[in-house]
Amino acid sequence: METLIAKHWHHLPADEVVDLLESDHARGLDIFTTENRLEEFGPNMITVKGERGGLLRFLLQFHQPLIYILIAAGVITAGLQEWVDSGVIFGVVFVNAIIGFVQESKAVRALEALARTMTTEATVLREGEKLRIPATEVVPGDIVLLQAGDKVPADMRLIHLRDLQIDESALTGESVPVEKASDTLDHDTILADRRNMAYSSTLVTYGQGKGAVVSTGDHTEVGRISQLISTTQELETPLTRKIAHFSHVLLYMILALAAVTVVVGVARGQSIFDMFMAAVALAVGAIPEGLPAAVTITLAIGVSRMARRKAIIRNLPAVETLGSTTVICSDKTGTLTENQMTVQEIFAGDRRFEVTGVGYEPSGRILRQGSPVDAGKSAVLAECLQAGALCNDSLLVNKEGSWQIQGDPTEGALIVAANKEGLSMDIVQERFPRIDAIPFESRYQYMATMHDAGSDNPRIVYIKGAVEAVLDRCDSHLDESGNSTTLDPARILKGVDEMASRGLRVLAFARVELPAGTSILSHSDVDSGLTFLGLQGMIDPSRPEAVAAVKVCQTAGVHVKMITGDHALTAVTIAKHMGLNGVGDPDTGALAVVTGRELSEISDRELLDVAEQTAVFARATPEQKLRLVEALQHRGHVVAMTGDGVNDAPALKRADIGVAMGVTGTDVAKESADMVLTDDNFSSIEAAVEEGRGVFDNLTKFIVWTLPTNLGEGLVIMAAILAGVTLPILPVQILWINMTTAGFLGLTLAFEPKEPGIMTRPPRDPKTPILTMVLIERILLVGLLLLAASFTLFQWELAVGTSVAQARTVAVNVFIIIELFYLFNCRSLKKSIFGLGLFSNLWVFGGVAVMLVLQMFYTYAPVMNRLFHSAPVGLDAWGRTVTAGIITYFIVEAEKWLRQRSVV
């Protein structure tokens, strides 16, 4: 039996499949066989792969270069017996570890969610009897009976069926239920087109069926996706990659400078102990203790802002990743579109009518050449709309202010179209009550209903269905005035082709009269002699806000690609309406579209170009979605991938940023994603990209603000050692500077509003480091200014006879005040603070006020004097300190102005 797992079951006749499975379609399996197979193949459930234990996952949170630096800082401060500072540093380390631990193990949760999708029951034949058993007990060879509402328990080859329709959207992305058949298919038929198969975890929406189980558990298509999830490599985000690289460089620089300090000092005849302490001071000064906390808090603020814009972040670094995104691969149904079928065109009486309005809300008009049409004055239009409303088993309801369809979305679209001309279901059903009906059957391709038109009047039969099925039964049609005329099939088929070319799903409508008193409707009654009424063309329309969002993204240099399980023509129609940029026919402007079948024939090397140049991918399988993401990443793109189904989970996990749908998304998709949209709307992705760019800007501003302090502190220590003079600042004073300014000054930059034009600039090159050469030069400039000001004023104070403690206090105040003025420089890395808006971030002024109070306390409070070796200073010292801050501010502003002028 194990050798049968990989069979192409769709390519084999149903009877042969049953024989190969050693089963019987009339009796099913016997008890002993099922017990043996359950033991051989195991329970019908997804195996959750073993993951690292909780303790190991927690310990691995400390395995990061920046965390190593912080641990070193904590150890050093503990060695200096500065227990408070050491506790603060270790507190930051543990907070970061806890946050990372909580965000960890998404793959485990995804697999557990995937397993939960199979916890259901199944009806099987065992020894000729129908039994209801847990789905976990289903084995290969079982004969399973399906009916509307059932969840398919395992992969099955269908044997017998009656009008069976299955919703496979979670597995294939198909936007409408699939009509099943039992016929044998070609060997190379793709998964989405295997009409004779039913797959685990899909939902039966209509009809009945019987099938033989061919695969269970991990061997099902859903199980195969589980394997993809567990083996898919989850990439680091651009932020984590850049922070890791930056941390490595910083670590090496600190170690090198500390070593140089010791060597130079010893060579000059100073004691090893003194040089070791100086090296400790240098290392403490160079470590940006506030950086991890700043990164976490800035990202958390971004999370809060995104939540207000309908995007819930599950993974903190994903906030910044969105700002780095260069390609968005979006699903179609419900994300770019309304996920509400809408009639857009009607062809009746040789006239074409346009229908306005989108979705299920019954607001809109019917137009003819742009002018409103009164259906009461167009008999054929009214009759066509009435046919759609009466030949219908669905309902339009208003739940808590939201219009919804109970039943088939296609039928819902017909009800809404009729309502737009005042033909509500209540009115027409009361006027023409239903007597009998022929439900839709796949072999006939139509539905018919018979209605009472009043006493002594003939019965009216309305029929709707596939164009060919309806048209073949008609011998006349209604003209614009409602008169019966000779049928011109070629004219109608031309209208069908025009509608189909615009991606519309077309249904035909007809009517016939039966003698009064007829109570039973049969197929023979509608086999011929029908009068053709018209066509209604519908589509799941694009969201207006999504169209605008796509335009904003493309203006911002972010490529938008559509990857859908729907048909190519429908996908291209929506893509053109969305305004997607793509390489297509230069003469016609048609967008390029690649189908899943074509993707399966493309090599990995060819796929690199195809993925880059193509805007629309239709009928894509889970492996192909994963390949597309990997191909784009190979070209250096930062890829955001949207999805809602089980089939999207591997690509969501592999993408730099996985975006799941909160309303229609499966648990598996949500658990695999970094971000969940609460409104399933593409415009929320665009908003998140905008917020992500703002977050990265603010992170960059913090880094550019904080590093000159660390550089200046290190330079001051090295200068004192090289000059053989007293250290201007002590390690404990350095910690005071770093920890207080980072918390009360630097973190206020996290609240900076987004700068104008943030979505008109191209995305950052993923290869670009956090700090460009321009920013590095500015950091060096401010670091040197800090060195010059603090060292000079320290020596000045000593020269005028103040104590060493007072001189060091002045040096510390210089760092604080210059950082304070430089904070206003960093509110915009290119513009003047006055061009940005002086009061656009009131948090800055609050932070400045708190910092000044703390520094007064540091300078004049006796307890702080003892703890930090500070001493009170006079007003003249403060005057010189503030002057240094003002000079630094104007020098940086002049540097920004000169650079902007050189660019212009």
mmCIF file of N, CA, C and O in Angstrom, residues 668-704:
data_model
loop_
_atom_site.group_PDB
_atom_site.id
_atom_site.type_symbol
_atom_site.label_atom_id
_atom_site.label_comp_id
_atom_site.label_asym_id
_atom_site.label_seq_id
_atom_site.Cartn_x
_atom_site.Cartn_y
_atom_site.Cartn_z
ATOM 1 N N VAL A 668 -3.949 28.773 9.733
ATOM 2 C CA VAL A 668 -2.598 28.442 9.274
ATOM 3 C C VAL A 668 -1.923 29.664 8.671
ATOM 4 O O VAL A 668 -0.760 29.961 8.959
ATOM 5 N N ALA A 669 -2.657 30.393 7.823
ATOM 6 C CA ALA A 669 -2.092 31.590 7.193
ATOM 7 C C ALA A 669 -1.737 32.643 8.244
ATOM 8 O O ALA A 669 -0.662 33.248 8.201
ATOM 9 N N LYS A 670 -2.632 32.845 9.208
ATOM 10 C CA LYS A 670 -2.388 33.866 10.238
ATOM 11 C C LYS A 670 -1.170 33.517 11.088
ATOM 12 O O LYS A 670 -0.381 34.390 11.445
ATOM 13 N N GLU A 671 -1.025 32.224 11.422
ATOM 14 C CA GLU A 671 0.097 31.814 12.259
ATOM 15 C C GLU A 671 1.421 31.889 11.507
ATOM 16 O O GLU A 671 2.484 32.023 12.115
ATOM 17 N N SER A 672 1.381 31.792 10.181
ATOM 18 C CA SER A 672 2.608 31.834 9.382
ATOM 19 C C SER A 672 3.024 33.259 9.044
ATOM 20 O O SER A 672 4.132 33.481 8.569
ATOM 21 N N ALA A 673 2.129 34.219 9.261
ATOM 22 C CA ALA A 673 2.358 35.588 8.812
ATOM 23 C C ALA A 673 3.001 36.443 9.901
ATOM 24 O O ALA A 673 2.983 36.115 11.082
ATOM 25 N N ASP A 674 3.580 37.560 9.459
ATOM 26 C CA ASP A 674 4.133 38.556 10.374
ATOM 27 C C ASP A 674 3.113 39.634 10.703
ATOM 28 O O ASP A 674 3.218 40.304 11.721
ATOM 29 N N MET A 675 2.138 39.802 9.798
ATOM 30 C CA MET A 675 1.150 40.863 9.961
ATOM 31 C C MET A 675 -0.213 40.343 9.523
ATOM 32 O O MET A 675 -0.313 39.566 8.576
ATOM 33 N N VAL A 676 -1.258 40.749 10.232
ATOM 34 C CA VAL A 676 -2.617 40.337 9.900
ATOM 35 C C VAL A 676 -3.449 41.595 9.649
ATOM 36 O O VAL A 676 -3.446 42.524 10.467
ATOM 37 N N LEU A 677 -4.149 41.626 8.515
ATOM 38 C CA LEU A 677 -5.007 42.765 8.175
ATOM 39 C C LEU A 677 -6.407 42.522 8.722
ATOM 40 O O LEU A 677 -7.035 41.512 8.391
ATOM 41 N N THR A 678 -6.909 43.428 9.537
ATOM 42 C CA THR A 678 -8.222 43.228 10.136
ATOM 43 C C THR A 678 -9.357 43.509 9.165
ATOM 44 O O THR A 678 -10.501 43.158 9.439
ATOM 45 N N ASP A 679 -9.058 44.153 8.019
ATOM 46 C CA ASP A 679 -10.112 44.445 7.045
ATOM 47 C C ASP A 679 -9.853 43.800 5.688
ATOM 48 O O ASP A 679 -10.597 44.055 4.732
ATOM 49 N N ASP A 680 -8.814 42.954 5.576
ATOM 50 C CA ASP A 680 -8.501 42.233 4.326
ATOM 51 C C ASP A 680 -8.336 43.181 3.139
ATOM 52 O O ASP A 680 -8.612 42.805 1.999
ATOM 53 N N ASN A 681 -7.852 44.385 3.379
ATOM 54 C CA ASN A 681 -7.834 45.408 2.339
ATOM 55 C C ASN A 681 -6.413 45.780 1.961
ATOM 56 O O ASN A 681 -5.579 46.048 2.835
ATOM 57 N N PHE A 682 -6.137 45.826 0.651
ATOM 58 C CA PHE A 682 -4.804 46.177 0.184
ATOM 59 C C PHE A 682 -4.396 47.567 0.638
ATOM 60 O O PHE A 682 -3.203 47.830 0.853
ATOM 61 N N SER A 683 -5.357 48.470 0.790
ATOM 62 C CA SER A 683 -5.002 49.827 1.209
ATOM 63 C C SER A 683 -4.366 49.828 2.597
ATOM 64 O O SER A 683 -3.576 50.712 2.918
ATOM 65 N N SER A 684 -4.688 48.814 3.417
ATOM 66 C CA SER A 684 -4.053 48.713 4.732
ATOM 67 C C SER A 684 -2.589 48.329 4.606
ATOM 68 O O SER A 684 -1.768 48.706 5.446
ATOM 69 N N ILE A 685 -2.250 47.579 3.548
ATOM 70 C CA ILE A 685 -0.842 47.245 3.301
ATOM 71 C C ILE A 685 -0.081 48.505 2.937
ATOM 72 O O ILE A 685 1.028 48.746 3.424
ATOM 73 N N GLU A 686 -0.677 49.311 2.079
ATOM 74 C CA GLU A 686 -0.029 50.569 1.688
ATOM 75 C C GLU A 686 0.189 51.458 2.900
ATOM 76 O O GLU A 686 1.248 52.064 3.069
ATOM 77 N N ALA A 687 -0.823 51.516 3.791
ATOM 78 C CA ALA A 687 -0.692 52.311 5.017
ATOM 79 C C ALA A 687 0.428 51.755 5.884
ATOM 80 O O ALA A 687 1.198 52.512 6.492
ATOM 81 N N ALA A 688 0.540 50.420 5.940
ATOM 82 C CA ALA A 688 1.590 49.804 6.755
ATOM 83 C C ALA A 688 2.968 50.072 6.170
ATOM 84 O O ALA A 688 3.940 50.262 6.910
ATOM 85 N N VAL A 689 3.082 50.074 4.837
ATOM 86 C CA VAL A 689 4.353 50.409 4.192
ATOM 87 C C VAL A 689 4.760 51.834 4.566
ATOM 88 O O VAL A 689 5.922 52.109 4.890
ATOM 89 N N GLU A 690 3.783 52.733 4.534
ATOM 90 C CA GLU A 690 4.052 54.129 4.895
ATOM 91 C C GLU A 690 4.520 54.233 6.347
ATOM 92 O O GLU A 690 5.500 54.913 6.650
ATOM 93 N N GLU A 691 3.826 53.532 7.248
ATOM 94 C CA GLU A 691 4.224 53.551 8.655
ATOM 95 C C GLU A 691 5.604 52.919 8.834
ATOM 96 O O GLU A 691 6.412 53.381 9.639
ATOM 97 N N GLY A 692 5.869 51.846 8.090
ATOM 98 C CA GLY A 692 7.168 51.189 8.181
ATOM 99 C C GLY A 692 8.310 52.102 7.777
ATOM 100 O O GLY A 692 9.385 52.094 8.388
ATOM 101 N N ARG A 693 8.087 52.894 6.744
ATOM 102 C CA ARG A 693 9.120 53.851 6.330
ATOM 103 C C ARG A 693 9.349 54.901 7.426
ATOM 104 O O ARG A 693 10.487 55.307 7.686
ATOM 105 N N GLY A 694 8.255 55.319 8.051
ATOM 106 C CA GLY A 694 8.392 56.279 9.139
ATOM 107 C C GLY A 694 9.161 55.701 10.310
ATOM 108 O O GLY A 694 9.978 56.386 10.932
ATOM 109 N N VAL A 695 8.917 54.425 10.609
ATOM 110 C CA VAL A 695 9.624 53.761 11.705
ATOM 111 C C VAL A 695 11.115 53.696 11.422
ATOM 112 O O VAL A 695 11.946 53.993 12.294
ATOM 113 N N PHE A 696 11.487 53.312 10.202
ATOM 114 C CA PHE A 696 12.913 53.227 9.871
ATOM 115 C C PHE A 696 13.563 54.607 9.929
ATOM 116 O O PHE A 696 14.700 54.750 10.394
ATOM 117 N N ASP A 697 12.855 55.619 9.441
ATOM 118 C CA ASP A 697 13.381 56.989 9.528
ATOM 119 C C ASP A 697 13.683 57.350 10.981
ATOM 120 O O ASP A 697 14.748 57.900 11.292
ATOM 121 N N ASN A 698 12.750 57.046 11.877
ATOM 122 C CA ASN A 698 12.930 57.406 13.285
ATOM 123 C C ASN A 698 14.044 56.597 13.943
ATOM 124 O O ASN A 698 14.773 57.107 14.795
ATOM 125 N N LEU A 699 14.168 55.330 13.556
ATOM 126 C CA LEU A 699 15.278 54.522 14.069
ATOM 127 C C LEU A 699 16.618 55.096 13.616
ATOM 128 O O LEU A 699 17.571 55.187 14.396
ATOM 129 N N THR A 700 16.662 55.478 12.348
ATOM 130 C CA THR A 700 17.903 56.065 11.816
ATOM 131 C C THR A 700 18.236 57.360 12.551
ATOM 132 O O THR A 700 19.395 57.625 12.890
ATOM 133 N N LYS A 701 17.217 58.167 12.796
ATOM 134 C CA LYS A 701 17.433 59.423 13.512
ATOM 135 C C LYS A 701 18.007 59.154 14.901
ATOM 136 O O LYS A 701 18.922 59.859 15.350
ATOM 137 N N PHE A 702 17.476 58.132 15.595
ATOM 138 C CA PHE A 702 17.985 57.818 16.932
ATOM 139 C C PHE A 702 19.451 57.390 16.866
ATOM 140 O O PHE A 702 20.267 57.817 17.675
ATOM 141 N N ILE A 703 19.772 56.528 15.891
ATOM 142 C CA ILE A 703 21.154 56.031 15.782
ATOM 143 C C ILE A 703 22.109 57.174 15.457
ATOM 144 O O ILE A 703 23.196 57.288 16.038
ATOM 145 N N VAL A 704 21.690 58.042 14.531
ATOM 146 C CA VAL A 704 22.528 59.189 14.166
ATOM 147 C C VAL A 704 22.671 60.144 15.353
ATOM 148 O O VAL A 704 23.700 60.800 15.509
#
